[in-house]
Amino acid sequence: MRLPLSLRAVGALRRRLGGSVARLAPADVPAAREAVLRLQHGPLARAVMGTPPRDVAVEDARLPTAAVPGGLAVRVYRPPSTDAPAPVVVNLHGGGFVQGDLDQSEWFCAHVARQAAAVVVSVDYRLAPEHTFPVPAQDCYDAVAALVADPGAWGIDPARIAVMGDSAGGNLATVVCLMARDRRRDGRDAPAIVAQVLVYPGVEMVDVLPSERAIPVAPILSAADIRGFHALYLGGADGTHPYASPLRADLTGLPPALVQTAEHDPLRDHGDHYAAALAGAGVEVRHTCYLGAAHGYVATGGLTPRTSLQAVAEAAAFVRAHT
């Protein structure tokens, strides 16, 4: 399907504003990231991102983790009604491991919380290039472990925990599942994650997949952006490590997965190949490619409501079925 005019306009506006922080030297990223955040918090950006449902309670809090003094910042979304203790979904935002924040995911998290009747906890993990691989992934695992360690404080059921993420967050979500599985295999305590929702995830840091060549320029993300973000995240580390490139991992024993991809997205084949690899490893997987959609649709609920709401409904139904 043809890319909608509204998305083509967003791509043109983005290029006019100077493109992506992925093209910058590491030392220049923090200041550029702050400039992006200022734009994101403006009225036009808020209209693009969409308004979350008003009957979902939202609370900012901190999760105690040993690596971060004072703990990781999180945002907790509680639906109007749910079980007690409730199932929980840990959300990991996108942004190429380099940018993004809790506000970016608010529309998506609030809608999933409401439709899945689950508590959603969105994690503000540390970002590259100040914190390169594997720090963001470890932060995300530590957040899940901290929730499971004190479920009463959060009103959640530690036996019904799912992880969810878009783009870089999709990578981090499935890497958290790998970390938990590996710890259990080693005989150590680890969260028992029962589902993973991966929205246009990036899962390969070294090889260039076909969709990156077929769709070199797209409204929200380009193939050059992908390579730039990966370089900033790795900071010279080995990109073939399975916790960086989960497409290279042993995927046996992972929880059931929903993988969503977008037709007009250079990351499309990342999700396609990963869904196939999960199925080949005996993991229950559902894979949906959203036609006419571009990267970023769960962060553009105000601009792309039809695709965004359909994606939310699918994600929420998957969570409900598996938690």
Rosetta silent file (secondary structure, phi, psi, omega in degrees, C-alpha in Angstrom):
SEQUENCE: MRLPLSLRAVGALRRRLGGSVARLAPADVPAAREAVLRLQHGPLARAVMGTPPRDVAVEDARLPTAAVPGGLAVRVYRPPSTDAPAPVVVNLHGGGFVQGDLDQSEWFCAHVARQAAAVVVSVDYRLAPEHTFPVPAQDCYDAVAALVADPGAWGIDPARIAVMGDSAGGNLATVVCLMARDRRRDGRDAPAIVAQVLVYPGVEMVDVLPSERAIPVAPILSAADIRGFHALYLGGADGTHPYASPLRADLTGLPPALVQTAEHDPLRDHGDHYAAALAGAGVEVRHTCYLGAAHGYVATGGLTPRTSLQAVAEAAAFVRAHT
SCORE:     score description
SCORE:     0.000 S_00000001
   1 L     0.000  149.037  179.984    0.000    0.000    0.000 S_00000001
   2 L   -68.124  143.864  177.388    1.085    3.564   -0.688 S_00000001
   3 L   -67.399  128.387 -178.611    2.529    5.526    2.221 S_00000001
   4 L   -58.740  148.272 -178.908   -0.123    7.985    3.503 S_00000001
   5 H   -57.691  -38.219 -178.686    0.384   11.660    2.676 S_00000001
   6 H   -60.168  -39.491  179.513    0.433   12.581    6.373 S_00000001
   7 H   -72.547  -36.254  176.162    3.448   10.337    6.972 S_00000001
   8 H   -63.553  -36.102  178.157    5.238   11.652    3.904 S_00000001
   9 H   -66.703  -39.754  177.028    4.716   15.162    5.267 S_00000001
  10 H   -61.049  -42.732  178.934    6.196   14.141    8.635 S_00000001
  11 H   -62.124  -42.390  178.986    9.255   12.762    6.844 S_00000001
  12 H   -64.946  -40.989  178.775    9.718   15.977    4.876 S_00000001
  13 H   -64.170  -41.944  179.886    9.359   18.083    8.031 S_00000001
  14 H   -61.311  -43.954  179.418   11.870   15.912    9.871 S_00000001
  15 H   -65.178  -36.503  179.680   14.429   16.302    7.090 S_00000001
  16 H   -66.419  -32.831 -179.427   13.833   20.068    7.031 S_00000001
  17 L   -80.583   -2.358  173.199   14.491   20.270   10.795 S_00000001
  18 L   115.746    4.356  173.226   17.900   18.677   10.366 S_00000001
  19 L    81.075 -148.203 -166.577   17.441   14.941   10.423 S_00000001
  20 L  -109.166  148.729  173.828   18.497   12.484   13.078 S_00000001
  21 H   -67.735  -13.799  179.950   20.841   12.545   16.055 S_00000001
  22 H   -62.433  -21.205 -176.685   22.086    9.181   14.746 S_00000001
  23 H   -87.952   -1.372 -172.464   24.376   11.040   12.331 S_00000001
  24 L   -91.415  159.673  170.438   26.206   12.963   15.066 S_00000001
  25 L   -69.076  150.172 -177.335   29.485   12.369   16.858 S_00000001
  26 H   -51.356  -39.847 -176.662   28.980   10.921   20.359 S_00000001
  27 H   -66.403  -22.363 -177.178   29.990   14.183   22.054 S_00000001
  28 H   -92.838   -7.993 -173.945   27.275   16.089   20.181 S_00000001
  29 H   -68.076  -46.529 -175.962   24.404   13.714   20.956 S_00000001
  30 H   -55.035  -45.000 -179.270   23.349   14.911   24.455 S_00000001
  31 H   -66.536  -41.064  178.854   22.684   18.509   23.345 S_00000001
  32 H   -65.070  -37.118  178.019   20.873   17.364   20.200 S_00000001
  33 H   -61.394  -42.438  179.008   18.788   14.956   22.270 S_00000001
  34 H   -63.935  -36.938  178.329   17.638   17.812   24.500 S_00000001
  35 H   -65.574  -39.881  177.135   16.644   19.835   21.452 S_00000001
  36 H   -63.063  -41.827  179.892   14.567   16.906   20.166 S_00000001
  37 H   -63.108  -37.352  178.432   12.871   16.573   23.547 S_00000001
  38 H   -63.225  -40.743  176.499   11.908   20.257   23.525 S_00000001
  39 H   -65.510  -40.393 -177.564   10.238   19.771   20.144 S_00000001
  40 H   -62.869  -29.264 -177.902    8.561   16.583   21.356 S_00000001
  41 L   -91.197    4.727  177.501    6.950   18.421   24.253 S_00000001
  42 L   -80.463  168.107 -175.473    5.490   21.135   22.033 S_00000001
  43 H   -63.998  -37.358 -179.671    1.799   21.296   21.062 S_00000001
  44 H   -65.252  -45.260  179.863    2.305   20.022   17.499 S_00000001
  45 H   -64.108  -38.581  179.536    4.239   16.963   18.671 S_00000001
  46 H   -64.436  -35.667  177.495    1.653   16.249   21.356 S_00000001
  47 H   -66.442  -37.259  177.824   -1.051   16.320   18.694 S_00000001
  48 H   -67.179  -43.457 -175.821    0.934   13.826   16.619 S_00000001
  49 H   -70.778  -31.366  178.127    1.536   11.505   19.582 S_00000001
  50 L    98.574  163.223 -178.285   -2.106   11.523   20.659 S_00000001
  51 L  -102.000  125.004  179.217   -4.027   11.872   23.900 S_00000001
  52 L   -71.244  157.820  178.341   -4.089    8.903   26.295 S_00000001
  53 L   -61.491  140.673 -172.775   -7.423    7.750   27.787 S_00000001
  54 L   -77.568  -17.937 -176.662   -8.381    9.812   30.823 S_00000001
  55 L   -90.531   10.500  173.549   -9.557    6.928   32.986 S_00000001
  56 L   -97.527  123.301  179.584   -6.064    5.400   33.248 S_00000001
  57 E   -77.619  134.891 -176.859   -4.260    6.488   36.420 S_00000001
  58 E  -122.879  132.997 -177.816   -0.674    7.604   35.814 S_00000001
  59 E  -142.061  132.030  172.992    2.027    7.828   38.472 S_00000001
  60 E   -88.551  139.475 -177.017    5.768    8.554   38.291 S_00000001
  61 E  -151.348 -175.023  176.373    7.945    6.462   40.593 S_00000001
  62 E  -133.727  140.371  176.619   11.395    4.923   40.954 S_00000001
  63 E  -101.983  124.280 -179.268   12.497    1.314   40.863 S_00000001
  64 E   -69.940  122.796  173.312   15.425    0.494   43.156 S_00000001
  65 E  -135.487  146.330 -174.489   18.359   -0.952   41.228 S_00000001
  66 L   -64.896  -30.856 -172.570   21.938   -1.350   42.441 S_00000001
  67 L   -81.158  -18.284 -174.423   23.481    0.301   39.373 S_00000001
  68 E  -120.570  109.626  177.718   21.491    3.570   39.489 S_00000001
  69 E   -55.998  128.673 -178.150   21.632    5.734   42.633 S_00000001
  70 E    83.683   -9.630  176.241   18.076    6.563   43.609 S_00000001
  71 E    89.698  166.777  178.276   16.731    3.961   41.205 S_00000001
  72 E   -80.886  135.524  174.783   15.411    4.017   37.651 S_00000001
  73 E   -70.168  136.346  176.933   12.605    6.420   36.841 S_00000001
  74 E  -137.059  159.680  172.613    9.409    4.653   35.753 S_00000001
  75 E  -122.790  127.774 -173.771    5.864    5.664   34.866 S_00000001
  76 E  -107.968  129.680 -179.544    3.070    3.400   36.086 S_00000001
  77 E  -114.905  123.260 -179.292   -0.269    3.112   34.267 S_00000001
  78 E  -119.877  125.087 -178.275   -3.223    1.559   36.088 S_00000001
  79 L   -73.370  168.889 -179.401   -6.487    0.811   34.254 S_00000001
  80 L   -58.139  -34.546  178.049   -9.933    1.569   35.733 S_00000001
  81 L  -149.885  144.849  178.190  -10.313   -2.045   36.831 S_00000001
  82 L  -162.025  174.423  176.179   -8.109   -5.116   36.916 S_00000001
  83 L   -65.921  164.844  172.482   -7.370   -8.210   38.931 S_00000001
  84 L  -133.804  116.831   -5.366   -5.674   -7.955   42.303 S_00000001
  85 L   -69.666  155.591 -169.765   -2.811   -8.666   42.139 S_00000001
  86 E   -95.539  152.588  166.694   -2.701   -7.519   38.542 S_00000001
  87 E   -63.510  154.529 -176.966   -0.791   -8.738   35.517 S_00000001
  88 E  -132.043  140.924  174.937    2.050   -6.362   34.631 S_00000001
  89 E  -118.983  122.956  177.251    3.595   -5.265   31.344 S_00000001
  90 E   -95.000  117.803 -177.202    7.057   -3.698   31.452 S_00000001
  91 E  -100.249  138.534  178.436    7.428   -1.236   28.570 S_00000001
  92 E  -123.853  114.778 -171.595   10.762   -0.211   27.041 S_00000001
  93 L   -71.516  160.296  174.946   10.588    2.854   24.789 S_00000001
  94 L   -85.888 -175.765 -179.715   12.168    3.256   21.378 S_00000001
  95 L   132.492   19.841  176.058   14.674    5.840   20.227 S_00000001
  96 L    67.672   21.017 -177.247   17.641    3.964   18.831 S_00000001
  97 L    69.672    0.222 -168.957   19.074    3.363   22.331 S_00000001
  98 L  -117.154  -28.165 -178.441   20.121    7.030   22.135 S_00000001
  99 L  -143.564 -173.442 -174.878   16.967    9.090   22.665 S_00000001
 100 L    99.133  155.336 -179.625   13.331    8.718   23.730 S_00000001
 101 L  -156.174 -174.475 -176.719   11.709    9.094   27.117 S_00000001
 102 L   -66.151  -34.494  179.878    8.640    8.176   29.156 S_00000001
 103 H   -61.719  -37.338 -177.369    6.443   10.820   27.483 S_00000001
 104 H   -57.300  -33.609 -175.191    7.066    9.269   24.077 S_00000001
 105 H   -97.661    3.391 -169.501    5.380    6.018   25.149 S_00000001
 106 H   -62.948  -44.978 -179.976    2.513    7.500   27.160 S_00000001
 107 H   -59.492  -48.988 -177.760   -0.246    7.085   24.533 S_00000001
 108 H   -62.587  -50.113 -176.786    0.760    3.488   23.802 S_00000001
 109 H   -62.752  -43.532 -177.655    1.216    2.442   27.431 S_00000001
 110 H   -65.376  -40.816  179.224   -2.043    3.978   28.633 S_00000001
 111 H   -68.510  -40.541  177.548   -4.083    2.349   25.871 S_00000001
 112 H   -64.095  -42.875  178.605   -2.466   -1.062   26.419 S_00000001
 113 H   -57.113  -45.369 -177.051   -3.065   -0.798   30.178 S_00000001
 114 H   -67.351  -46.617 -174.275   -6.741   -0.024   29.618 S_00000001
 115 H   -78.742  -27.884  179.005   -7.423   -2.664   26.973 S_00000001
 116 H   -90.758   -6.918 -175.198   -5.319   -5.419   28.550 S_00000001
 117 L    52.459   48.100 -178.018   -6.585   -4.701   32.090 S_00000001
 118 L  -133.852  154.263  170.473   -2.958   -4.770   33.208 S_00000001
 119 E   -78.312  129.719  175.885   -0.576   -2.481   35.057 S_00000001
 120 E  -110.612  128.665  178.753    1.991   -1.089   32.616 S_00000001
 121 E  -116.211  111.553 -178.509    5.342    0.067   33.971 S_00000001
 122 E   -95.949  132.032 -168.856    7.372    2.121   31.489 S_00000001
 123 E  -107.044  130.735  176.606   11.124    2.265   32.196 S_00000001
 124 L   -95.934   74.062 -177.729   13.408    5.255   31.665 S_00000001
 125 L   -70.327  159.752 -179.936   16.608    3.252   31.095 S_00000001
 126 L   -71.020  149.486 -170.227   19.970    4.977   30.652 S_00000001
 127 L  -111.657  152.052  168.411   20.891    5.986   27.095 S_00000001
 128 L   -78.577  160.416    2.706   23.900    5.778   24.801 S_00000001
 129 L   -84.839   -2.296  176.937   26.398    7.159   23.998 S_00000001
 130 L   -65.696  -33.727 -178.063   26.903    8.053   27.667 S_00000001
 131 L  -129.001   95.500 -175.231   25.875    4.494   28.588 S_00000001
 132 L   -86.518  173.578  177.483   26.783    2.048   25.847 S_00000001
 133 L   -50.406  134.812    7.633   25.988   -1.653   25.446 S_00000001
 134 L  -101.986   20.760 -172.248   25.183   -3.554   27.599 S_00000001
 135 H   -59.053  -50.089  179.731   24.122   -0.882   30.132 S_00000001
 136 H   -58.426  -40.948  178.563   20.634   -0.092   28.695 S_00000001
 137 H   -64.189  -41.070  179.491   19.823   -3.804   28.399 S_00000001
 138 H   -67.051  -37.932  175.766   21.012   -4.459   31.933 S_00000001
 139 H   -57.902  -43.171 -177.285   18.942   -1.531   33.236 S_00000001
 140 H   -67.409  -41.461  176.170   15.846   -3.050   31.626 S_00000001
 141 H   -63.091  -44.436 -179.504   16.505   -6.488   33.099 S_00000001
 142 H   -60.820  -35.458  178.635   17.151   -4.936   36.517 S_00000001
 143 H   -64.594  -44.335  178.147   13.827   -3.087   36.318 S_00000001
 144 H   -62.867  -44.304 -179.469   11.922   -6.318   35.670 S_00000001
 145 H   -62.900  -37.780 -179.943   13.806   -8.072   38.467 S_00000001
 146 H   -67.049  -38.726  176.818   13.072   -5.221   40.900 S_00000001
 147 H   -62.889  -44.984 -178.174    9.340   -5.413   40.178 S_00000001
 148 H   -67.408  -31.088 -178.324    9.310   -9.172   40.723 S_00000001
 149 H   -70.277  -23.848 -177.580   11.325   -8.830   43.933 S_00000001
 150 L  -139.878   62.246 -173.399    8.674   -6.619   45.582 S_00000001
 151 H   -64.964  -31.617 -178.797    5.336   -7.307   43.860 S_00000001
 152 H   -62.111  -33.721 -179.551    3.222   -6.211   46.822 S_00000001
 153 H   -66.740  -23.597 -176.128    4.548   -2.665   46.603 S_00000001
 154 H  -109.838   -5.476  179.966    3.299   -2.420   43.031 S_00000001
 155 L    68.262   35.215 -174.976    0.110   -4.496   43.335 S_00000001
 156 E  -119.462  161.213  177.302    1.255   -6.929   40.652 S_00000001
 157 E  -100.347  111.087 -176.271    1.349  -10.679   40.162 S_00000001
 158 E   -66.911  -12.132  176.488    4.983  -11.766   39.540 S_00000001
 159 E   -87.348   -3.733 -178.994    3.731  -14.909   37.794 S_00000001
 160 E  -129.380   66.550 -177.164    1.994  -12.792   35.120 S_00000001
 161 E  -116.558  130.671  176.707    4.705  -10.491   33.785 S_00000001
 162 E  -120.799  158.528  173.421    5.156   -9.506   30.138 S_00000001
 163 E  -119.128  150.662 -174.530    7.671   -7.254   28.426 S_00000001
 164 E  -148.199  141.727  176.525    6.904   -4.859   25.588 S_00000001
 165 E  -165.323  155.008  177.827    8.933   -2.479   23.485 S_00000001
 166 E  -118.005  139.591  177.824    9.060   -0.657   20.165 S_00000001
 167 L    60.123 -119.222  175.988   12.091   -0.314   17.877 S_00000001
 168 H   -58.719  -34.423  176.823   15.177   -0.276   20.133 S_00000001
 169 H   -64.370  -29.910  174.601   12.781   -1.080   22.965 S_00000001
 170 H   -67.120  -40.077  172.846   11.734   -4.203   21.082 S_00000001
 171 H   -58.010  -49.914 -176.513   15.374   -5.274   21.012 S_00000001
 172 H   -64.430  -36.316 -179.663   15.681   -4.617   24.734 S_00000001
 173 H   -63.576  -46.098 -178.803   12.441   -6.451   25.533 S_00000001
 174 H   -73.653  -29.496  175.346   13.523   -9.678   23.865 S_00000001
 175 H   -66.506  -36.868  174.438   17.049   -9.351   25.283 S_00000001
 176 H   -58.813  -41.035  177.252   15.511   -9.172   28.763 S_00000001
 177 H   -62.917  -40.728  177.168   13.794  -12.482   27.957 S_00000001
 178 H   -63.135  -43.979  179.897   17.140  -13.953   26.888 S_00000001
 179 H   -61.176  -44.459 -179.558   18.820  -12.727   30.068 S_00000001
 180 H   -64.089  -44.990  179.237   16.091  -14.213   32.263 S_00000001
 181 H   -61.849  -42.924 -178.347   16.183  -17.540   30.421 S_00000001
 182 H   -64.770  -37.921  177.510   19.994  -17.734   30.623 S_00000001
 183 H   -65.752  -40.896  178.193   19.963  -17.059   34.345 S_00000001
 184 H   -64.805  -38.414  178.148   17.411  -19.801   34.923 S_00000001
 185 H   -64.130  -30.067  177.992   19.509  -22.207   32.857 S_00000001
 186 L   -83.637    1.376  179.468   22.457  -21.377   35.100 S_00000001
 187 L    83.988   13.315  179.201   20.371  -22.221   38.167 S_00000001
 188 L   -98.150  157.832  174.986   19.967  -18.619   39.292 S_00000001
 189 L   -67.215  141.704  178.335   16.759  -16.841   40.250 S_00000001
 190 L  -159.312  152.577  177.642   15.223  -14.860   37.413 S_00000001
 191 L   -59.509  142.450  176.424   11.827  -13.413   36.489 S_00000001
 192 L   -95.909   87.778 -177.362    9.469  -15.871   34.791 S_00000001
 193 E   -78.002  131.120 -172.950    8.373  -13.741   31.824 S_00000001
 194 E  -105.028   -9.224  179.798    5.255  -15.166   30.159 S_00000001
 195 E  -161.631  152.100  175.060    4.941  -12.980   27.029 S_00000001
 196 E  -135.525  132.932  178.651    6.849  -10.519   24.866 S_00000001
 197 E  -114.810  114.022 -172.943    5.392   -7.843   22.570 S_00000001
 198 E  -117.537  110.567 -176.116    7.943   -6.629   20.021 S_00000001
 199 E  -103.302  119.518 -172.868    6.882   -3.696   17.844 S_00000001
 200 L    32.383   60.408 -176.731    9.090   -3.165   14.759 S_00000001
 201 L   -73.867  150.479  168.412   12.129   -4.425   16.709 S_00000001
 202 L  -100.264  121.992 -170.942   15.736   -4.045   15.570 S_00000001
 203 L  -128.167    7.719 -179.059   17.479   -7.358   16.187 S_00000001
 204 L  -139.193  119.019 -173.805   20.663   -7.347   14.079 S_00000001
 205 L   -95.484  -15.407 -171.924   23.561   -4.951   14.703 S_00000001
 206 L  -111.910  -58.630 -177.726   26.101   -6.066   12.093 S_00000001
 207 L   -74.587  144.673  174.995   24.539   -7.414    8.902 S_00000001
 208 L   -90.891  118.430 -177.399   22.429   -5.145    6.686 S_00000001
 209 L   -84.527  158.796 -171.965   19.094   -6.869    6.055 S_00000001
 210 H   -55.184  -38.400 -177.702   17.279   -6.596    2.683 S_00000001
 211 H   -65.383  -24.958  177.078   14.598   -4.130    3.807 S_00000001
 212 H   -68.482  -31.194  176.293   17.302   -1.641    4.783 S_00000001
 213 H   -81.566  -36.266 -177.304   18.445   -1.629    1.140 S_00000001
 214 H   -73.569  -30.213 -177.987   14.925   -1.708   -0.290 S_00000001
 215 L  -127.054   68.969 -175.246   13.678    1.177    1.928 S_00000001
 216 L   -68.549  -27.740 -178.943   16.755    3.363    2.492 S_00000001
 217 L  -127.089  126.773  179.014   14.701    6.486    3.257 S_00000001
 218 L  -140.461  165.476 -171.772   11.479    6.464    5.284 S_00000001
 219 L   -58.715  -44.910 -172.906    9.566    9.154    7.238 S_00000001
 220 L  -101.844  -30.943 -172.939   10.721    8.394   10.797 S_00000001
 221 L  -143.092  133.176  175.386   13.754    6.172   10.327 S_00000001
 222 L  -110.246  165.939  177.190   16.261    5.705    7.513 S_00000001
 223 H   -61.988  -37.036  177.622   18.725    2.897    6.880 S_00000001
 224 H   -65.332  -37.350  175.982   21.572    5.320    7.648 S_00000001
 225 H   -58.574  -43.924 -177.717   19.909    6.161   10.967 S_00000001
 226 H   -57.713  -47.883 -179.098   19.854    2.473   11.897 S_00000001
 227 H   -65.492  -38.568  179.202   23.586    2.102   11.347 S_00000001
 228 H   -65.723  -44.395  178.049   24.298    5.349   13.208 S_00000001
 229 H   -61.625  -41.884 -179.250   22.206    4.379   16.215 S_00000001
 230 H   -63.087  -40.961  179.163   23.853    0.965   16.355 S_00000001
 231 H   -64.171  -40.936  178.844   27.336    2.484   16.314 S_00000001
 232 H   -66.148  -38.690 -179.707   26.428    4.883   19.123 S_00000001
 233 H   -68.769  -46.012 -176.343   24.888    2.079   21.181 S_00000001
 234 H   -71.257  -38.043 -179.701   27.734   -0.381   20.745 S_00000001
 235 L    56.689   33.021 -179.049   30.520    2.145   21.292 S_00000001
 236 L    96.324   -5.946  178.451   32.990   -0.348   19.852 S_00000001
 237 L   -71.467  167.990 -177.558   31.521   -3.447   21.537 S_00000001
 238 L   -75.425  111.232 -177.943   30.958   -6.679   19.644 S_00000001
 239 L   -73.196  -10.179  178.067   27.696   -6.324   17.738 S_00000001
 240 L   -85.618   -5.493  177.851   27.430  -10.074   17.199 S_00000001
 241 L   -58.894  135.662 -177.453   26.837  -10.686   20.911 S_00000001
 242 L   -61.969  -22.696  176.175   23.347  -12.226   21.272 S_00000001
 243 L   -80.622   -9.828  171.187   22.377   -9.574   23.815 S_00000001
 244 L   -98.049  -46.469 -179.258   23.095   -6.950   21.114 S_00000001
 245 L  -118.202   82.578 -176.110   21.845   -8.906   18.098 S_00000001
 246 H   -63.059  -16.244  174.661   19.219  -11.336   19.390 S_00000001
 247 H   -60.851  -23.036 -179.958   18.661  -12.638   15.859 S_00000001
 248 H   -91.021   -1.815 -173.120   21.966  -14.484   16.422 S_00000001
 249 L   -83.853  160.580  163.396   20.895  -15.976   19.766 S_00000001
 250 L   -71.619  116.668 -173.157   19.690  -19.412   20.758 S_00000001
 251 L  -100.208    3.850 -179.528   15.982  -18.613   20.981 S_00000001
 252 L   -65.614  145.292  175.989   14.751  -21.843   22.529 S_00000001
 253 L    79.908    8.855  177.726   12.812  -21.528   25.751 S_00000001
 254 L   -83.273  158.388 -179.533   11.696  -17.935   25.216 S_00000001
 255 L   -72.315  162.031  176.685    8.134  -16.851   26.073 S_00000001
 256 L   -52.353  144.307 -173.447    5.402  -16.506   23.427 S_00000001
 257 E  -128.748  140.345  163.906    5.945  -13.469   21.224 S_00000001
 258 E  -105.414  124.819  177.539    3.891  -10.996   19.245 S_00000001
 259 E  -117.845  119.337  176.109    6.019   -9.374   16.534 S_00000001
 260 E  -109.288  140.036  175.410    4.617   -6.361   14.685 S_00000001
 261 E  -133.210  166.534  179.865    6.267   -4.781   11.649 S_00000001
 262 E  -119.178  139.712 -176.049    5.443   -1.907    9.279 S_00000001
 263 E   -57.736  -45.656 -174.571    5.395   -2.150    5.494 S_00000001
 264 E  -100.387   59.903 -174.109    7.344    1.075    4.886 S_00000001
 265 L  -138.663  123.736  177.234   10.078    0.526    7.476 S_00000001
 266 L   -61.554  -18.859  175.724   13.747   -0.273    6.845 S_00000001
 267 L   -84.640    2.063 -172.897   13.579   -2.413   10.003 S_00000001
 268 H   -53.871  -45.918 -177.024   10.789   -4.545    8.529 S_00000001
 269 H   -69.901  -22.029  173.861   12.986   -7.569    7.810 S_00000001
 270 H   -58.489  -50.833  179.015   14.403   -7.471   11.334 S_00000001
 271 H   -67.423  -41.053  179.431   10.970   -8.350   12.666 S_00000001
 272 H   -59.234  -50.103 -178.159   10.165  -10.706    9.803 S_00000001
 273 H   -66.285  -36.139 -178.127   13.388  -12.696   10.255 S_00000001
 274 H   -69.671  -40.929  177.285   13.085  -12.687   14.027 S_00000001
 275 H   -60.238  -42.274  178.694    9.531  -14.029   13.959 S_00000001
 276 H   -65.226  -39.580  179.642   10.682  -16.816   11.650 S_00000001
 277 H   -66.873  -39.406  176.394   13.661  -17.580   13.894 S_00000001
 278 H   -61.641  -47.295  179.461   11.442  -17.734   16.975 S_00000001
 279 H   -61.188  -39.754  178.501    9.057  -20.117   15.251 S_00000001
 280 H   -64.884  -24.654  178.583   12.008  -22.229   14.115 S_00000001
 281 L   -90.233    5.355  178.160   13.154  -22.462   17.734 S_00000001
 282 L    84.603   14.549  179.200    9.744  -23.761   18.816 S_00000001
 283 L   -88.663  134.975  174.206    8.547  -20.486   20.335 S_00000001
 284 L   -64.772  126.746 -176.669    4.872  -19.593   19.944 S_00000001
 285 E  -143.073  139.827  170.774    4.823  -16.478   17.759 S_00000001
 286 E  -117.274  129.805 -177.973    2.257  -14.237   16.084 S_00000001
 287 E  -125.571  126.828  178.398    3.577  -11.919   13.370 S_00000001
 288 E  -128.154  127.555  171.924    1.622   -9.048   11.821 S_00000001
 289 E  -103.320  121.900 -178.389    2.891   -6.636    9.166 S_00000001
 290 E   -85.820  111.061 -177.008    0.840   -3.424    9.101 S_00000001
 291 E   -71.912  142.278 -179.607    0.300   -2.409    5.476 S_00000001
 292 E    75.421    3.333 -176.005    0.635    1.247    4.578 S_00000001
 293 E  -101.319  156.401  176.088    2.355    1.896    7.907 S_00000001
 294 E  -119.690  167.462  177.217    5.772    3.355    8.687 S_00000001
 295 L   -54.427  139.014  173.790    8.122    3.000   11.604 S_00000001
 296 L   100.180    8.415 -170.900    6.898    4.722   14.764 S_00000001
 297 H   -66.594  -22.288  176.626    3.151    4.109   14.573 S_00000001
 298 H   -81.048   -5.622  175.456    2.708    3.423   18.296 S_00000001
 299 H  -107.139    7.042 -179.421    4.212    6.869   18.981 S_00000001
 300 L  -129.712   45.563 -176.888    1.942    8.670   16.477 S_00000001
 301 L   -60.380  -29.182  178.596   -1.520    7.774   17.727 S_00000001
 302 L   -76.269  -27.448 -177.688   -2.859   11.237   16.942 S_00000001
 303 L   -92.318  -35.329 -175.046   -1.602   11.155   13.350 S_00000001
 304 L  -125.321   58.072 -171.283   -2.194    7.489   12.474 S_00000001
 305 H   -61.952  -34.592 -176.578   -5.134    6.476   14.690 S_00000001
 306 H   -64.188  -53.073  179.033   -6.376    3.630   12.513 S_00000001
 307 H   -65.484  -44.471 -174.257   -3.073    1.740   12.442 S_00000001
 308 H   -63.701  -44.713 -179.593   -2.083    2.753   15.969 S_00000001
 309 H   -69.331  -34.776  176.154   -5.345    1.661   17.601 S_00000001
 310 H   -64.709  -41.175  178.815   -5.351   -1.610   15.677 S_00000001
 311 H   -64.876  -40.871  176.741   -1.803   -2.295   16.876 S_00000001
 312 H   -61.183  -46.189 -178.693   -2.788   -1.495   20.453 S_00000001
 313 H   -60.719  -40.684  178.809   -5.791   -3.818   20.268 S_00000001
 314 H   -66.632  -43.940  179.941   -3.631   -6.653   18.987 S_00000001
 315 H   -62.783  -44.771 -178.997   -0.959   -6.085   21.634 S_00000001
 316 H   -64.969  -40.885  178.565   -3.531   -5.889   24.430 S_00000001
 317 H   -63.644  -38.416  178.821   -5.324   -9.038   23.254 S_00000001
 318 H   -65.068  -43.182  178.073   -2.013  -10.888   23.161 S_00000001
 319 H   -62.503  -46.495 -179.178   -1.177   -9.766   26.702 S_00000001
 320 H   -59.646  -39.608 -176.926   -4.611  -10.768   27.968 S_00000001
 321 H   -70.223  -23.729 -172.400   -4.322  -14.199   26.360 S_00000001
 322 H  -113.444   -3.705  177.214   -0.916  -14.915   27.883 S_00000001
 323 L  -118.959    0.000    0.000   -1.092  -13.333   31.329 S_00000001
